[in-house]
PDB file of C-alpha atoms and ligand atoms in Angstrom:
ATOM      1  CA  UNK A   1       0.000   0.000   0.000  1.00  0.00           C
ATOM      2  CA  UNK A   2       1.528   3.079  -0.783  1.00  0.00           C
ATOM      3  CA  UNK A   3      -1.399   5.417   0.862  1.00  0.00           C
ATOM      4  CA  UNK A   4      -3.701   5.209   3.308  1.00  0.00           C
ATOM      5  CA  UNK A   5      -6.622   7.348   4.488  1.00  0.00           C
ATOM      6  CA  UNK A   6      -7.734   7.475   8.095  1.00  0.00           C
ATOM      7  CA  UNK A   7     -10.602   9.429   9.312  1.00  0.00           C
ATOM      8  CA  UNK A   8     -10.531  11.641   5.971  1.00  0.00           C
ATOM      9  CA  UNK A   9      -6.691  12.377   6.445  1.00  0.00           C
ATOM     10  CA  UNK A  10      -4.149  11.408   3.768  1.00  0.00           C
ATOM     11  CA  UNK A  11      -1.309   9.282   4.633  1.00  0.00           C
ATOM     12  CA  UNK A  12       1.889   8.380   2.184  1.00  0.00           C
ATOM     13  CA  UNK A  13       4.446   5.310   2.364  1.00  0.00           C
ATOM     14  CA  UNK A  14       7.871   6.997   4.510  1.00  0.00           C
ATOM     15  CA  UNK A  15       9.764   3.816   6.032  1.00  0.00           C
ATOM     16  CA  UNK A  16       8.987   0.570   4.662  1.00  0.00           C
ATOM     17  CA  UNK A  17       8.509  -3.136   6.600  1.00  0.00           C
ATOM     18  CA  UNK A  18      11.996  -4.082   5.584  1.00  0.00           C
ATOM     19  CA  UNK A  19      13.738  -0.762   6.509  1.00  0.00           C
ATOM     20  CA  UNK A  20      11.940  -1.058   9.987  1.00  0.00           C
ATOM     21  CA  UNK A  21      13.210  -4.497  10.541  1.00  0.00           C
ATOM     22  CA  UNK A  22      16.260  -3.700   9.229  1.00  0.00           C
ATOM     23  CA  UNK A  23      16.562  -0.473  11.620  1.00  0.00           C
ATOM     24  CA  UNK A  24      15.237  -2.922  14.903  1.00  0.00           C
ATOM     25  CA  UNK A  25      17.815  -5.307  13.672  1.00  0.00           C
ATOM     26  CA  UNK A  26      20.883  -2.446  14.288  1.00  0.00           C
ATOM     27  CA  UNK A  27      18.978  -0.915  17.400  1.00  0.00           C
ATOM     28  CA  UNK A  28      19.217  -4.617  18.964  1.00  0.00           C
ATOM     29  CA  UNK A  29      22.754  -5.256  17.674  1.00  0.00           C
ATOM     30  CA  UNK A  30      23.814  -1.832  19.715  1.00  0.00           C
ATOM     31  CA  UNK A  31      21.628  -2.509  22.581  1.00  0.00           C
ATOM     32  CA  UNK A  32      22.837  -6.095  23.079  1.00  0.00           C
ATOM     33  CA  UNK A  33      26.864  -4.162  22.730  1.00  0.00           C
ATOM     34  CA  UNK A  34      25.957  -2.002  25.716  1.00  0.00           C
ATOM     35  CA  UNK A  35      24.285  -4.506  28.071  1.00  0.00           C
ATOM     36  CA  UNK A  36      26.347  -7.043  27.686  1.00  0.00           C
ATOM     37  CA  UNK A  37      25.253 -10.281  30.135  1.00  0.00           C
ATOM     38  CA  UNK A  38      23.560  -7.681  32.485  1.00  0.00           C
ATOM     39  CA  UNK A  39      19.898  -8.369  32.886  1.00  0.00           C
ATOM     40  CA  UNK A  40      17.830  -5.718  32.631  1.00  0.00           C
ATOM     41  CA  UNK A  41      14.442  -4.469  33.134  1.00  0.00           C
ATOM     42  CA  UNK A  42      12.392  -3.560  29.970  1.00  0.00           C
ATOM     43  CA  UNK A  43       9.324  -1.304  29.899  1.00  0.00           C
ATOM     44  CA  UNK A  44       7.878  -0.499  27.121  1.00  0.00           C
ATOM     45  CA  UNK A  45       5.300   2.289  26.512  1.00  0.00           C
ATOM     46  CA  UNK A  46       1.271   1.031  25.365  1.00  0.00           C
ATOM     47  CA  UNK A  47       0.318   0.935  22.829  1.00  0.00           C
ATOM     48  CA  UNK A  48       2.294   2.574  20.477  1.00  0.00           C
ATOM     49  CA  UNK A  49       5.215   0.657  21.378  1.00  0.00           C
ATOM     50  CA  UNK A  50       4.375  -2.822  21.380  1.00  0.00           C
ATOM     51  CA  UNK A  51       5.122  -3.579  18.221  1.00  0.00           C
ATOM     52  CA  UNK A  52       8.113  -1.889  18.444  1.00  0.00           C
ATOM     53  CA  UNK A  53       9.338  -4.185  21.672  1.00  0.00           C
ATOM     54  CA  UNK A  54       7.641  -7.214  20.232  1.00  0.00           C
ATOM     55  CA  UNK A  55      10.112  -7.041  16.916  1.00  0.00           C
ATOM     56  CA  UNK A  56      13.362  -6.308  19.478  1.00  0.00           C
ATOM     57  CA  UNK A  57      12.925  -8.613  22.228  1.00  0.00           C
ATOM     58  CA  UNK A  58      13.746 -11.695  20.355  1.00  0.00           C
ATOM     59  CA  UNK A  59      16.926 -10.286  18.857  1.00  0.00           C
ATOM     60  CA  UNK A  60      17.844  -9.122  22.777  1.00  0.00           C
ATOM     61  CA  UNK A  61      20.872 -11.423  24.191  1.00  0.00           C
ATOM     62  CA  UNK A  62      20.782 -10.103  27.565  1.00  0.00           C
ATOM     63  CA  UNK A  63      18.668 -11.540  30.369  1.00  0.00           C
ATOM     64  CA  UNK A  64      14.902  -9.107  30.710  1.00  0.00           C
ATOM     65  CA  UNK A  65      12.184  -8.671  32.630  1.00  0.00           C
ATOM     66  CA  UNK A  66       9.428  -7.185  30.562  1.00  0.00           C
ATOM     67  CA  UNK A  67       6.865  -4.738  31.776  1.00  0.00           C
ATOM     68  CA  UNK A  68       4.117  -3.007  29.926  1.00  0.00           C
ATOM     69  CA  UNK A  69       3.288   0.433  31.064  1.00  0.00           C
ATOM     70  CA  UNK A  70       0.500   2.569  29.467  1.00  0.00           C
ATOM     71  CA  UNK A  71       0.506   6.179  29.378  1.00  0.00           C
ATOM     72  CA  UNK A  72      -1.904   8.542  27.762  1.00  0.00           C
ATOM     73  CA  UNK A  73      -0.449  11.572  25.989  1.00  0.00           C
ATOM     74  CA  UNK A  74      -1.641  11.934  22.900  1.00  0.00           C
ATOM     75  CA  UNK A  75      -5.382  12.494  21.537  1.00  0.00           C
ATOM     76  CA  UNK A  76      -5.511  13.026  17.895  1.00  0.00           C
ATOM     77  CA  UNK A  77      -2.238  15.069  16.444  1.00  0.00           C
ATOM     78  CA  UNK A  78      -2.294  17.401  19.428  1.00  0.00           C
ATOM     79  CA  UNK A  79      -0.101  16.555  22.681  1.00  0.00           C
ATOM     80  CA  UNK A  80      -1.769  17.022  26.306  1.00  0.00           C
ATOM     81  CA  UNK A  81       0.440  18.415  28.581  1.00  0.00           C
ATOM     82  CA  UNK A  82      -0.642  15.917  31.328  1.00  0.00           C
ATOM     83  CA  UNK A  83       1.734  12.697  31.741  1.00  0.00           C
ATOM     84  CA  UNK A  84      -0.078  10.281  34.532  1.00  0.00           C
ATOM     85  CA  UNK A  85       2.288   7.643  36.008  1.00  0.00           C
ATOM     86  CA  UNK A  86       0.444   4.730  36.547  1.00  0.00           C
ATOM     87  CA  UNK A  87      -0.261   3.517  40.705  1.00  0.00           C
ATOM     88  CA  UNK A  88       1.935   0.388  41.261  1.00  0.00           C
ATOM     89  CA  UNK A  89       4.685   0.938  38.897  1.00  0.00           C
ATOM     90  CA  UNK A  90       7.581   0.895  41.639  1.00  0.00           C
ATOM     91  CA  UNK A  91       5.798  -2.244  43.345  1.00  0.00           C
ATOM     92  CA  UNK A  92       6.800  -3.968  40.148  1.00  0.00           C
ATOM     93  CA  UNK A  93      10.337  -2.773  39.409  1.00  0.00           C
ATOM     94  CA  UNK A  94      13.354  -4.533  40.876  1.00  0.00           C
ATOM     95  CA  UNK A  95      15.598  -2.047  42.674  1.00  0.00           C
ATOM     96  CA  UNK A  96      19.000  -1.803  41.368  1.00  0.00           C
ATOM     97  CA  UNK A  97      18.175  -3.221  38.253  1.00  0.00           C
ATOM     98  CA  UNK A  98      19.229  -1.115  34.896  1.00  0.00           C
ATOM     99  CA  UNK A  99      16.116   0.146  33.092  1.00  0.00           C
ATOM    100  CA  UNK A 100      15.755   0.223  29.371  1.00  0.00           C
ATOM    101  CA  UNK A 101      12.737   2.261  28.120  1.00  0.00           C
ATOM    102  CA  UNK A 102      11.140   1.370  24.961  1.00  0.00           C
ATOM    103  CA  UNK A 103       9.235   3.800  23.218  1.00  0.00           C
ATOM    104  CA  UNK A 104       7.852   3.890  19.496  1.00  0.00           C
ATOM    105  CA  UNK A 105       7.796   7.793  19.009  1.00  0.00           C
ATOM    106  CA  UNK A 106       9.721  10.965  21.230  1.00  0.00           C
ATOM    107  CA  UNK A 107       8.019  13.884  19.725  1.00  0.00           C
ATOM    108  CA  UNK A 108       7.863  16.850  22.613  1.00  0.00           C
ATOM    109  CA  UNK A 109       9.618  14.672  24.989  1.00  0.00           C
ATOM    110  CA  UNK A 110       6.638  15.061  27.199  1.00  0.00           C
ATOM    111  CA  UNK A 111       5.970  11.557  28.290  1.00  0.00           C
ATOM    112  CA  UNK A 112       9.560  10.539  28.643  1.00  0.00           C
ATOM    113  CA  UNK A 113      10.527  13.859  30.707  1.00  0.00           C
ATOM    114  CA  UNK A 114       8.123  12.369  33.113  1.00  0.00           C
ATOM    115  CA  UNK A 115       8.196   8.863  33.515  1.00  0.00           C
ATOM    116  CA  UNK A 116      12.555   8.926  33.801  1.00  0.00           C
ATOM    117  CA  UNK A 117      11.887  12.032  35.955  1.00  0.00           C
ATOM    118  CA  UNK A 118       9.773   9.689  38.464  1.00  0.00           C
ATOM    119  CA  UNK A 119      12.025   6.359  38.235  1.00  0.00           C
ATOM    120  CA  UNK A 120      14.984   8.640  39.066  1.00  0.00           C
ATOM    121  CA  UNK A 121      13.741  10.303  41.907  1.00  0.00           C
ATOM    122  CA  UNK A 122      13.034   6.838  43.036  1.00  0.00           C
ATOM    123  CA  UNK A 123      16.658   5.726  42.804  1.00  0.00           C
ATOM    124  CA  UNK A 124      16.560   4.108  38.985  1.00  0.00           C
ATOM    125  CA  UNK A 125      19.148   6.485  37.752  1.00  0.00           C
ATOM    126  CA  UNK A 126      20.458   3.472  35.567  1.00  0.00           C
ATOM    127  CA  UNK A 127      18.134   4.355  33.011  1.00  0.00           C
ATOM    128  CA  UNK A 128      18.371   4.610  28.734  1.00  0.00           C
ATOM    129  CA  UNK A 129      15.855   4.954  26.286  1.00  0.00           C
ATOM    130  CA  UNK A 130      15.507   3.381  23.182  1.00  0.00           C
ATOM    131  CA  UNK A 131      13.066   4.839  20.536  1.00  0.00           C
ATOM    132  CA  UNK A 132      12.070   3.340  16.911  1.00  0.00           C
ATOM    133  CA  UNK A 133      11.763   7.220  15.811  1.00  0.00           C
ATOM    134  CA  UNK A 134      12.960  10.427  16.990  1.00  0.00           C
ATOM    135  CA  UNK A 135      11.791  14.116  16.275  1.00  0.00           C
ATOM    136  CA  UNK A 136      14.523  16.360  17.652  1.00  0.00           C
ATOM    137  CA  UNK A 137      12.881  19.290  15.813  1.00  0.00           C
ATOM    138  CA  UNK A 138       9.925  18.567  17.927  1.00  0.00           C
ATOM    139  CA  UNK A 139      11.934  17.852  21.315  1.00  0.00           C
ATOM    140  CA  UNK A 140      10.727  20.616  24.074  1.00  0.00           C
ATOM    141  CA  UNK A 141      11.763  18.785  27.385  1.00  0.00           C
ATOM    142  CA  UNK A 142      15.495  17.686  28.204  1.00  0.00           C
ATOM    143  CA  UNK A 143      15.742  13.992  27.276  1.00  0.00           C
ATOM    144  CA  UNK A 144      17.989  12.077  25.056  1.00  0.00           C
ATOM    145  CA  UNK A 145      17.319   9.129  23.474  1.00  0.00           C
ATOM    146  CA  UNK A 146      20.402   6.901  23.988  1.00  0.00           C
ATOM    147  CA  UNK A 147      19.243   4.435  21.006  1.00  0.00           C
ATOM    148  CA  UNK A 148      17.146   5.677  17.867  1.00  0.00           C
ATOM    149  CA  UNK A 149      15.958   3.825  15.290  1.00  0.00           C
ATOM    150  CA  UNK A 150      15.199   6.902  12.831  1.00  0.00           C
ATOM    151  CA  UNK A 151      15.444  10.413  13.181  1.00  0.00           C
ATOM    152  CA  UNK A 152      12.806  11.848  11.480  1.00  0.00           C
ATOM    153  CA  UNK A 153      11.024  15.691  10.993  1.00  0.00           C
ATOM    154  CA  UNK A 154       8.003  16.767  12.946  1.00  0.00           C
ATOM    155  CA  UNK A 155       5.294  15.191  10.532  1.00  0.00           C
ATOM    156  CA  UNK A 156       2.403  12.861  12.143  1.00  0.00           C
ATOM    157  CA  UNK A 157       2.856   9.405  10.802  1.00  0.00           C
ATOM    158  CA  UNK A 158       0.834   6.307  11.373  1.00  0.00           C
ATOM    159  CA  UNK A 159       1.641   2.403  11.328  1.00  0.00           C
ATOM    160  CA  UNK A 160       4.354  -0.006  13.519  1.00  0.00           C
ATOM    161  CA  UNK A 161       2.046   0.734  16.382  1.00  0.00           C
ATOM    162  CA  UNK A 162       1.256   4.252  15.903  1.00  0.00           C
ATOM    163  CA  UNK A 163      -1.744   5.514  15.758  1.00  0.00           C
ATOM    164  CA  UNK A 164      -4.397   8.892  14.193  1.00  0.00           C
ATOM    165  CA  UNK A 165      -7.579   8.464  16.371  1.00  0.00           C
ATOM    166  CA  UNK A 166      -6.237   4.550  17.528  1.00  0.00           C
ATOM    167  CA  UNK A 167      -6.558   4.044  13.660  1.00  0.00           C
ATOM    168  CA  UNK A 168      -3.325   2.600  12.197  1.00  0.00           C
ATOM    169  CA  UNK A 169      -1.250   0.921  14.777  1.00  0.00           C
ATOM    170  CA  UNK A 170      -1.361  -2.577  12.534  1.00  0.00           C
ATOM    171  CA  UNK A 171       0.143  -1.074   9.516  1.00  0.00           C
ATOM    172  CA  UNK A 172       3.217  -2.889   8.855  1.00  0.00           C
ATOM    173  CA  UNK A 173       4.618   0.301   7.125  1.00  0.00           C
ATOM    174  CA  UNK A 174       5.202   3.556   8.260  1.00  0.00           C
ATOM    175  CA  UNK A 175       3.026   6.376   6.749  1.00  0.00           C
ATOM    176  CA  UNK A 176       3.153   9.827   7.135  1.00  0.00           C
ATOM    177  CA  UNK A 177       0.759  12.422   6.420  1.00  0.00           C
ATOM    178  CA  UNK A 178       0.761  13.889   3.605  1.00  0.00           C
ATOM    179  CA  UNK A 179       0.942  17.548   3.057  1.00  0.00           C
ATOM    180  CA  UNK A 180      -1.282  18.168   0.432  1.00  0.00           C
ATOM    181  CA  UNK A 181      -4.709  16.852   1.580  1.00  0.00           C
ATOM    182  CA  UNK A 182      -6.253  15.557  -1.914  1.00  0.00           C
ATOM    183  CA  UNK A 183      -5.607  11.907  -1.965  1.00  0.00           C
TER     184      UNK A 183
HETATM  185  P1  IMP B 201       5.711  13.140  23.463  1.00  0.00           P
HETATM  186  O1  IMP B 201       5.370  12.973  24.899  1.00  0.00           O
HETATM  187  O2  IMP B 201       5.273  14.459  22.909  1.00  0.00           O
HETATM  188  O3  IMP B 201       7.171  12.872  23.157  1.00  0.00           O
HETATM  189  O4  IMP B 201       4.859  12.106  22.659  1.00  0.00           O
HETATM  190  C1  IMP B 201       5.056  10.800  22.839  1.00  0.00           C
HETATM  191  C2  IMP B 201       3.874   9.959  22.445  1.00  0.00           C
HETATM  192  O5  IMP B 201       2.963  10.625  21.577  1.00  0.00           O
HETATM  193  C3  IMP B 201       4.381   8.776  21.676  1.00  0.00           C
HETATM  194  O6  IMP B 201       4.617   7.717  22.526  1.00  0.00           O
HETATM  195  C4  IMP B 201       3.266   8.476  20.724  1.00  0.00           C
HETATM  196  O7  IMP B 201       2.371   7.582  21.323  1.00  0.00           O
HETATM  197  C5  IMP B 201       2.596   9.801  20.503  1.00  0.00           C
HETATM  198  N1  IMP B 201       3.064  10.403  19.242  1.00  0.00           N
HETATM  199  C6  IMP B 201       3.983  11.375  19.070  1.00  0.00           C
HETATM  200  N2  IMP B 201       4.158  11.676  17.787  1.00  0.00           N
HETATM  201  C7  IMP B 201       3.328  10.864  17.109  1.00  0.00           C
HETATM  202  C8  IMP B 201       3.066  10.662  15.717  1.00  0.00           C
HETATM  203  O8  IMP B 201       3.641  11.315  14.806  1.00  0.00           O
HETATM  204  N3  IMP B 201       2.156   9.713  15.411  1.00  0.00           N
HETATM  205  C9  IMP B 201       1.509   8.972  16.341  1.00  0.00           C
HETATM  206  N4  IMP B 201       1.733   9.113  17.648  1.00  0.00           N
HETATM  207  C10 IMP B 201       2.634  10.052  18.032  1.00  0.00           C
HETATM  208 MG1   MG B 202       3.889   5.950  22.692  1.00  0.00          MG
END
């Protein structure tokens, strides 16, 4: 498919299913350099990124415990300023543990500022992010994505998990929207 429309908005082909594998395939090769034989705790962000950690975690070499953490940040293409942390999260964590965050998308850095700025406060300061796609151009809070899969501009896309409206996320490709809406 080289388009696709979603609630009347225009979407065009940007990173195809075998650049994406291709890209998880290096973002697991330097992940799996860095840890080592550590074992580490993985959380990855729902939904957007479980495809994302689903296509990495088989390629990890290192030793994980997995947890699934869903935070709300986005509604449609605007970002809400509000990052909740869900109740519980430190009851699940192992202290002293390294942390790797998987995330499909860092646009304003919002969600990310938060959720490190919480583990750390709470002693996790052995913490790294890795994100399938970066938008520096969009970054407004201080993070830095130790491991990114694509740097991209500040378009919306769609697809790998990412969603317009929760429309989308099983796209196998990557779609962005297109800048001329007329099909
Ligand atoms: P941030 O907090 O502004 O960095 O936004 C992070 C979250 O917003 C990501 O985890 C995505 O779920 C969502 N998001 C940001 N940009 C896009 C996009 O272009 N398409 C779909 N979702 C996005
Ligand atoms: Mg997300």
């Amino acid at each position: 498919m080289e388009s696709v429309e979603i609630d009347g908005l225009y979407f065009e082909k940007f990173i195809g299913s075998e650049a994406i594998n291709q890209c998880v395939q290096r973002l697991a090769g330097e992940i799996n350099l860095f840890y080592g034989r550590e074992s580490v705790q993985v959380i990855y962000l729902l939904k957007g990124a479980e495809k994302f950690s689903n296509r990495i975690q088989p390629l990890f070499q290192f030793q994980t415990e997995l947890h699934a953490l869903e935070i709300k940040t986005y509604e449609g293409l605007n970002s809400k300023n509000q990052v909740r942390i869900p109740e519980g999260l430190l009851q699940r964590l192992v202290p002293g543990l390294p942390i790797l965050i998987l995330e499909d998308i860092i646009d304003s850095g919002n969600t990310l500022f938060a959720l490190c700025q919480f583990l750390m406060e709470n002693g996790y300061t052995d913490l790294k992010i890795a994100s399938l796609l970066f938008k520096p151009r969009s970054l407004r809070f201080g993070i830095h994505p130790d491991f990114v899969g694509v740097e991209i501009g500040p378009e919306f896309v769609v697809g790998f998990g990412m969603d317009y409206n929760e429309k989308g996320r099983e796209l196998d490709c990557i779609y962005k929207l297109k800048e001329r809406q007329n099909g």
